[in-house]
Short mmCIF file of C-alpha atoms in Angstrom, two decimals:
data_model
loop_
_atom_site.label_atom_id
_atom_site.label_comp_id
_atom_site.label_asym_id
_atom_site.label_seq_id
_atom_site.Cartn_x
_atom_site.Cartn_y
_atom_site.Cartn_z
CA UNK A 12 102.94 58.04 97.98
CA UNK A 13 103.90 56.71 94.49
CA UNK A 14 106.92 58.71 94.39
CA UNK A 15 107.75 57.67 98.05
CA UNK A 16 107.62 54.06 96.85
CA UNK A 17 109.82 54.87 93.75
CA UNK A 18 112.57 56.39 95.97
CA UNK A 19 112.37 53.47 98.27
CA UNK A 20 112.76 51.19 95.45
CA UNK A 21 115.78 53.07 94.27
CA UNK A 22 117.28 52.57 97.67
CA UNK A 23 116.49 48.82 97.86
CA UNK A 24 117.97 48.38 94.34
CA UNK A 25 121.26 50.47 95.08
CA UNK A 26 121.67 48.82 98.47
CA UNK A 27 121.20 45.37 97.26
CA UNK A 28 123.86 46.22 94.33
CA UNK A 29 121.37 45.84 91.53
CA UNK A 30 121.05 49.46 90.66
CA UNK A 31 120.13 49.37 87.03
CA UNK A 32 123.02 49.71 84.39
CA UNK A 33 125.65 48.66 86.80
CA UNK A 34 128.25 46.64 85.13
CA UNK A 35 129.82 44.02 87.27
CA UNK A 36 132.62 42.78 84.79
CA UNK A 37 134.24 39.81 86.10
CA UNK A 38 132.82 40.09 89.63
CA UNK A 39 131.82 36.47 90.50
CA UNK A 40 128.22 36.04 91.27
CA UNK A 41 126.31 33.01 92.87
CA UNK A 42 124.66 30.98 90.52
CA UNK A 43 120.95 30.36 91.68
CA UNK A 44 117.63 29.42 89.89
CA UNK A 45 114.76 31.85 89.64
CA UNK A 46 112.79 29.38 91.84
CA UNK A 47 115.21 29.51 94.65
CA UNK A 48 115.45 33.26 94.49
CA UNK A 49 111.66 33.78 94.41
CA UNK A 50 111.18 31.17 97.34
CA UNK A 51 113.57 33.24 99.47
CA UNK A 52 111.93 36.63 98.41
CA UNK A 53 108.60 35.47 99.07
CA UNK A 54 109.73 34.01 102.53
CA UNK A 55 110.61 37.62 103.17
CA UNK A 56 107.34 38.73 102.17
CA UNK A 57 105.61 36.20 104.44
CA UNK A 58 107.65 37.15 107.38
CA UNK A 59 106.69 40.77 107.18
CA UNK A 60 103.06 39.82 106.43
CA UNK A 61 102.78 37.63 109.69
CA UNK A 62 104.57 40.09 111.62
CA UNK A 63 101.93 42.82 110.77
CA UNK A 64 98.90 40.29 110.88
CA UNK A 65 97.69 41.73 107.61
CA UNK A 66 96.60 40.19 104.12
CA UNK A 67 98.70 40.57 101.17
CA UNK A 68 97.37 41.97 98.02
CA UNK A 69 98.61 42.85 94.59
CA UNK A 70 101.63 40.77 94.68
CA UNK A 71 104.03 41.25 91.71
CA UNK A 72 107.32 39.57 91.02
CA UNK A 73 109.84 41.05 88.47
CA UNK A 74 113.35 39.96 87.15
CA UNK A 75 115.22 42.69 85.79
CA UNK A 76 118.88 42.40 84.35
CA UNK A 77 121.56 43.89 86.86
CA UNK A 78 124.13 44.71 84.23
CA UNK A 79 124.22 46.13 80.58
CA UNK A 80 127.88 45.14 79.67
CA UNK A 81 126.92 41.44 79.68
CA UNK A 82 123.06 41.29 79.19
CA UNK A 83 121.56 38.18 80.79
CA UNK A 84 124.27 37.30 82.93
CA UNK A 85 123.32 38.90 86.28
CA UNK A 86 119.76 39.12 87.59
CA UNK A 87 117.73 40.49 90.52
CA UNK A 88 114.24 39.75 91.42
CA UNK A 89 111.85 42.33 93.09
CA UNK A 90 108.89 41.32 94.74
CA UNK A 91 106.29 44.10 95.70
CA UNK A 92 102.82 43.76 97.37
CA UNK A 93 100.54 45.93 99.69
CA UNK A 94 99.77 44.81 103.15
CA UNK A 95 95.98 45.69 104.28
CA UNK A 96 96.63 47.50 107.52
CA UNK A 97 94.34 50.48 108.59
CA UNK A 98 96.00 53.67 108.91
CA UNK A 99 95.84 53.97 112.53
CA UNK A 100 97.46 50.60 113.04
CA UNK A 101 100.24 51.08 110.61
CA UNK A 102 102.83 52.61 113.32
CA UNK A 103 102.32 49.53 115.39
CA UNK A 104 102.71 47.29 112.47
CA UNK A 105 105.82 49.27 111.38
CA UNK A 106 107.39 48.79 115.03
CA UNK A 107 106.83 44.85 114.99
CA UNK A 108 108.61 44.57 111.87
CA UNK A 109 111.35 47.02 112.83
CA UNK A 110 111.54 45.37 116.34
CA UNK A 111 112.03 41.75 114.70
CA UNK A 112 114.50 43.29 112.25
CA UNK A 113 116.66 44.48 115.27
CA UNK A 114 116.34 41.18 116.71
CA UNK A 115 117.90 39.54 113.49
CA UNK A 116 120.66 42.27 113.72
CA UNK A 117 119.68 43.36 110.23
CA UNK A 118 121.61 46.63 108.93
CA UNK A 119 118.91 49.52 108.44
CA UNK A 120 118.89 52.02 105.63
CA UNK A 121 116.02 53.62 107.06
CA UNK A 122 114.01 53.00 110.19
CA UNK A 123 111.86 56.26 110.69
CA UNK A 124 108.35 55.61 112.01
CA UNK A 125 105.65 58.33 112.97
CA UNK A 126 105.93 60.47 114.87
CA UNK A 127 109.20 61.28 113.25
CA UNK A 128 110.01 65.11 112.18
CA UNK A 129 111.90 63.82 109.08
CA UNK A 130 108.94 61.85 107.57
CA UNK A 131 106.88 63.69 104.72
CA UNK A 132 103.50 65.08 106.08
CA UNK A 133 101.07 62.11 106.78
CA UNK A 134 103.27 59.29 106.39
CA UNK A 135 103.50 56.53 109.00
CA UNK A 136 106.99 55.18 108.21
CA UNK A 137 109.90 53.89 106.17
CA UNK A 138 111.78 50.93 106.98
CA UNK A 139 114.64 49.64 104.97
CA UNK A 140 117.16 46.84 105.90
CA UNK A 141 119.19 44.20 104.43
CA UNK A 142 119.09 40.60 104.86
CA UNK A 143 121.37 37.73 103.87
CA UNK A 144 120.84 38.22 99.92
CA UNK A 145 118.67 41.16 99.45
CA UNK A 146 117.11 44.24 101.03
CA UNK A 147 113.31 44.65 102.17
CA UNK A 148 111.37 47.78 102.90
CA UNK A 149 107.94 48.42 104.24
CA UNK A 150 106.44 51.93 103.60
CA UNK A 151 103.45 53.64 105.07
CA UNK A 152 101.95 56.55 103.23
CA UNK A 153 99.69 59.31 103.69
CA UNK A 154 96.15 58.60 103.37
CA UNK A 155 96.22 54.98 102.57
CA UNK A 156 95.05 51.87 104.14
CA UNK A 157 97.92 49.72 103.41
CA UNK A 158 101.64 49.35 103.69
CA UNK A 159 103.91 48.68 100.70
CA UNK A 160 106.40 46.00 100.88
CA UNK A 161 109.15 45.90 98.49
CA UNK A 162 111.87 42.92 98.54
CA UNK A 163 114.72 42.54 96.15
CA UNK A 164 117.38 40.18 95.75
CA UNK A 165 121.22 40.85 95.57
CA UNK A 166 122.31 40.47 92.07
CA UNK A 167 122.69 36.63 90.71
CA UNK A 168 124.08 34.59 88.35
CA UNK A 169 121.16 32.46 86.41
CA UNK A 170 121.84 28.53 86.33
CA UNK A 171 122.81 27.12 83.00
CA UNK A 172 119.96 27.20 80.34
CA UNK A 173 117.66 29.27 82.33
CA UNK A 174 116.34 32.99 81.41
CA UNK A 175 114.94 34.53 84.72
CA UNK A 176 113.24 37.32 82.94
CA UNK A 177 110.72 34.59 81.01
CA UNK A 178 109.62 33.49 84.45
#
């Protein structure tokens, strides 16, 4: 499952335009405070938590740099957590999230839910979709009683005087 979560994270970052090592040169980026970005990302996590009716555990927030040519100029935020959902209820929880994201007209990168022959053995589903300023993924793995949720922001320019990496 760890490998699956890492692949999903790579997909989230690449689709969000924040794949590590990209150089965005002079491309304009929205100036935002770390607090504003974090509030939006946590709102996305809360929405998924509410849709699944589960409890969120192991919440982690990271703020990596998006660019290497101008270190400290562009940032992204990644929020990860685990949603406590028994294995036999994961497909239903994933369908609830997928249906809400469909109603919101989100653009999906992945929307597979078991039974789906393209999923690795035992996995209950992979959802990945964009929202206004980022991407969200919800992943159900084999042999686990939780869903992984990963939300990442698009790259943003920190407000003057703020270093998002320091929290």
